[in-house]
CSV table of C-alpha atoms in Angstrom, one decimal:
chain,number,residue,atom,x,y,z
J,1,MET,CA,86.0,204.3,306.8
J,2,ALA,CA,88.9,206.7,306.9
J,3,VAL,CA,89.8,210.0,305.2
J,4,LEU,CA,93.0,209.4,303.3
J,5,PRO,CA,95.7,212.0,302.4
J,6,ILE,CA,95.3,213.4,298.9
J,7,ILE,CA,98.5,213.5,296.9
J,8,THR,CA,99.2,216.7,295.0
J,9,ILE,CA,101.6,217.6,292.1
J,10,PRO,CA,104.5,217.2,291.6
J,11,ASP,CA,104.3,213.8,293.3
J,12,PRO,CA,105.4,211.3,290.6
J,13,VAL,CA,102.7,208.7,291.6
J,14,LEU,CA,100.2,210.9,289.8
J,15,ARG,CA,102.0,210.2,286.5
J,16,LYS,CA,102.1,206.4,286.8
J,17,ILE,CA,99.6,204.0,285.0
J,18,SER,CA,97.5,202.1,287.5
J,19,ASP,CA,97.3,198.3,287.6
J,20,PRO,CA,94.0,196.5,287.0
J,21,VAL,CA,92.1,195.1,289.9
J,22,GLU,CA,92.3,191.3,289.9
J,23,ARG,CA,89.0,190.9,291.8
J,24,VAL,CA,86.9,193.1,294.0
J,25,ASP,CA,87.6,191.8,297.5
J,26,GLU,CA,87.3,193.2,301.0
J,27,ALA,CA,90.4,195.3,300.6
J,28,VAL,CA,89.1,196.9,297.3
J,29,VAL,CA,85.7,197.6,298.9
J,30,LYS,CA,87.5,199.2,301.9
J,31,LEU,CA,89.6,201.3,299.5
J,32,MET,CA,86.4,202.4,297.6
J,33,ASP,CA,84.7,203.3,300.9
J,34,ASP,CA,87.8,205.3,302.2
J,35,MET,CA,88.0,207.0,298.8
J,36,LEU,CA,84.3,208.1,299.0
J,37,GLU,CA,84.8,209.4,302.5
J,38,THR,CA,87.9,211.3,301.4
J,39,MET,CA,86.1,212.7,298.3
J,40,TYR,CA,83.2,213.9,300.4
J,41,ALA,CA,85.5,215.5,303.0
J,42,ALA,CA,87.6,217.3,300.4
J,43,PRO,CA,84.9,218.1,298.9
J,44,GLY,CA,85.0,216.8,295.4
J,45,VAL,CA,82.9,215.0,292.8
J,46,GLY,CA,85.4,212.3,291.9
J,47,LEU,CA,88.6,210.7,293.1
J,48,ALA,CA,90.9,208.1,291.6
J,49,ALA,CA,93.1,205.7,293.6
J,50,PRO,CA,96.4,207.2,292.4
J,51,GLN,CA,95.3,210.5,294.1
J,52,VAL,CA,95.5,208.6,297.5
J,53,GLY,CA,98.8,206.9,296.6
J,54,VAL,CA,97.3,203.6,295.4
J,55,LEU,CA,98.2,202.5,291.8
J,56,ARG,CA,95.0,200.4,291.2
J,57,ARG,CA,92.3,201.0,288.6
J,58,VAL,CA,89.7,202.2,291.1
J,59,LEU,CA,87.7,205.4,291.1
J,60,VAL,CA,84.7,206.9,292.9
J,61,LEU,CA,82.2,209.6,291.9
J,62,ASP,CA,79.2,211.5,293.1
J,63,THR,CA,77.8,214.2,290.9
J,64,SER,CA,74.6,214.7,292.8
J,65,GLU,CA,73.6,218.3,293.3
J,66,GLU,CA,73.4,220.0,296.6
J,67,GLY,CA,70.1,219.2,298.3
J,68,GLU,CA,69.8,215.9,296.4
J,69,PRO,CA,70.5,212.6,298.1
J,70,PRO,CA,74.0,211.3,297.7
J,71,ASN,CA,74.5,209.0,294.7
J,72,PRO,CA,78.0,207.4,295.1
J,73,ILE,CA,79.4,205.3,292.3
J,74,ALA,CA,82.5,203.1,292.8
J,75,MET,CA,84.2,201.5,289.8
J,76,ALA,CA,87.0,199.0,289.4
J,77,ASN,CA,88.7,198.7,286.0
J,78,PRO,CA,86.6,201.3,284.3
J,79,GLU,CA,86.8,201.3,280.5
J,80,LEU,CA,85.2,203.6,278.1
J,81,ILE,CA,83.4,201.5,275.5
J,82,ALA,CA,81.6,204.2,273.6
J,83,ILE,CA,81.9,208.0,273.3
J,84,GLY,CA,79.3,210.4,271.9
J,85,SER,CA,79.9,212.5,268.8
J,86,THR,CA,79.2,215.8,270.5
J,87,THR,CA,81.5,217.6,272.9
J,88,ARG,CA,81.1,219.9,275.8
J,89,VAL,CA,83.5,222.3,277.5
J,90,HIS,CA,83.6,222.2,281.2
J,91,GLU,CA,85.7,224.0,283.7
J,92,GLU,CA,87.5,221.2,285.6
J,93,GLY,CA,89.3,221.3,288.9
J,94,CYS,CA,91.3,218.6,290.5
J,95,LEU,CA,91.9,217.7,294.2
J,96,SER,CA,95.5,216.9,293.3
J,97,ILE,CA,96.0,220.4,291.8
J,98,PRO,CA,94.3,222.7,294.3
J,99,ASP,CA,93.0,226.1,293.1
J,100,VAL,CA,93.7,225.4,289.4
J,101,ARG,CA,90.7,225.3,287.0
J,102,VAL,CA,91.0,224.4,283.3
J,103,ASP,CA,88.4,224.6,280.5
J,104,ILE,CA,88.5,221.1,278.9
J,105,GLU,CA,86.5,219.9,275.9
J,106,ARG,CA,85.5,216.3,276.2
J,107,PRO,CA,82.8,214.0,274.7
J,108,ALA,CA,79.5,215.0,276.1
J,109,GLU,CA,78.3,211.4,276.4
J,110,VAL,CA,80.2,208.2,277.3
J,111,THR,CA,79.4,204.6,278.1
J,112,VAL,CA,81.7,203.0,280.6
J,113,ARG,CA,82.1,199.3,281.6
J,114,PHE,CA,83.4,198.5,285.1
J,115,ILE,CA,83.2,196.2,288.0
J,116,ASP,CA,81.1,197.4,290.9
J,117,ARG,CA,81.7,197.0,294.6
J,118,ASN,CA,79.9,193.7,294.5
J,119,GLY,CA,82.2,192.2,291.9
J,120,ASN,CA,79.6,192.5,289.1
J,121,GLU,CA,80.3,193.8,285.6
J,122,GLN,CA,78.2,196.9,284.8
J,123,GLU,CA,77.7,199.3,282.0
J,124,LEU,CA,76.7,202.9,282.6
J,125,LYS,CA,75.7,205.5,280.0
J,126,ALA,CA,76.5,209.0,281.2
J,127,ASP,CA,76.2,212.5,280.0
J,128,GLY,CA,76.9,216.0,281.3
J,129,LEU,CA,79.0,216.4,284.5
J,130,LEU,CA,78.9,212.6,285.2
J,131,ALA,CA,80.5,211.9,281.7
J,132,THR,CA,83.1,214.6,282.3
J,133,ALA,CA,83.9,213.3,285.8
J,134,ILE,CA,84.3,209.7,284.5
J,135,GLN,CA,86.7,210.8,281.8
J,136,HIS,CA,88.6,213.0,284.3
J,137,GLU,CA,89.1,210.1,286.8
J,138,ILE,CA,90.0,207.6,284.1
J,139,ASP,CA,92.7,210.0,283.0
J,140,HIS,CA,94.2,209.8,286.5
J,141,LEU,CA,94.3,206.0,286.2
J,142,ASP,CA,96.4,206.5,283.0
J,143,GLY,CA,98.7,209.0,284.6
J,144,GLN,CA,97.2,212.1,282.9
J,145,LEU,CA,96.2,215.3,284.6
J,146,ILE,CA,94.0,218.3,283.7
J,147,ILE,CA,97.2,220.4,283.2
J,148,ASP,CA,98.1,218.1,280.2
J,149,PHE,CA,95.3,219.9,278.3
J,150,LEU,CA,97.2,223.2,278.7
J,151,SER,CA,100.0,224.7,276.7
J,152,ARG,CA,103.5,223.6,277.8
J,153,LEU,CA,104.2,227.1,279.1
J,154,LYS,CA,101.1,227.2,281.3
J,155,ARG,CA,101.6,223.6,282.5
J,156,ASP,CA,105.3,224.3,283.4
J,157,MET,CA,104.3,227.5,285.3
J,158,ILE,CA,101.8,225.5,287.4
J,159,ILE,CA,104.2,222.7,288.1
J,160,ARG,CA,106.9,225.2,289.1
J,161,LYS,CA,104.4,226.9,291.5
J,162,PHE,CA,103.6,223.5,293.2
J,163,LYS,CA,107.3,222.5,293.4
J,164,LYS,CA,108.1,225.8,295.1
J,165,GLN,CA,105.2,225.3,297.6
J,166,ALA,CA,106.4,221.7,298.3
J,167,ARG,CA,109.9,223.1,299.2
J,168,THR,CA,108.5,225.6,301.7
């Protein structure tokens, strides 16, 4: 396994829509493993393939609390098939937008269908932080970022800040 470099804004890769995974083969499993190692090293609770420069519909998550055993989840081609009727607001951060936190209201419960690391189709019902993290990472696969939930003015200020940092 390897720790991969995490891409940050304003890199245009983060705005592209990811391609579906044809099948989960050794290369996809290696990508999942490398992404998990990268996520743990960052540290974070989720990571999508575009954040490491790979435009494939792959994401990894682990929302276990400190002191609990790790509970890594790797998904290929995740698709929300049901969303709950209640919402929750959670302050979200993003490894591709360091030091920025945004309060985002999302469905509190979701059901996601995906292909696991063994090539099997799975369904997972999630709530709380796991539901939020799944939605956040799927947004990355669709080229969306947490700053898209902000006003245009705030979003532009953040983008300008990161462009300036990239120049220096």
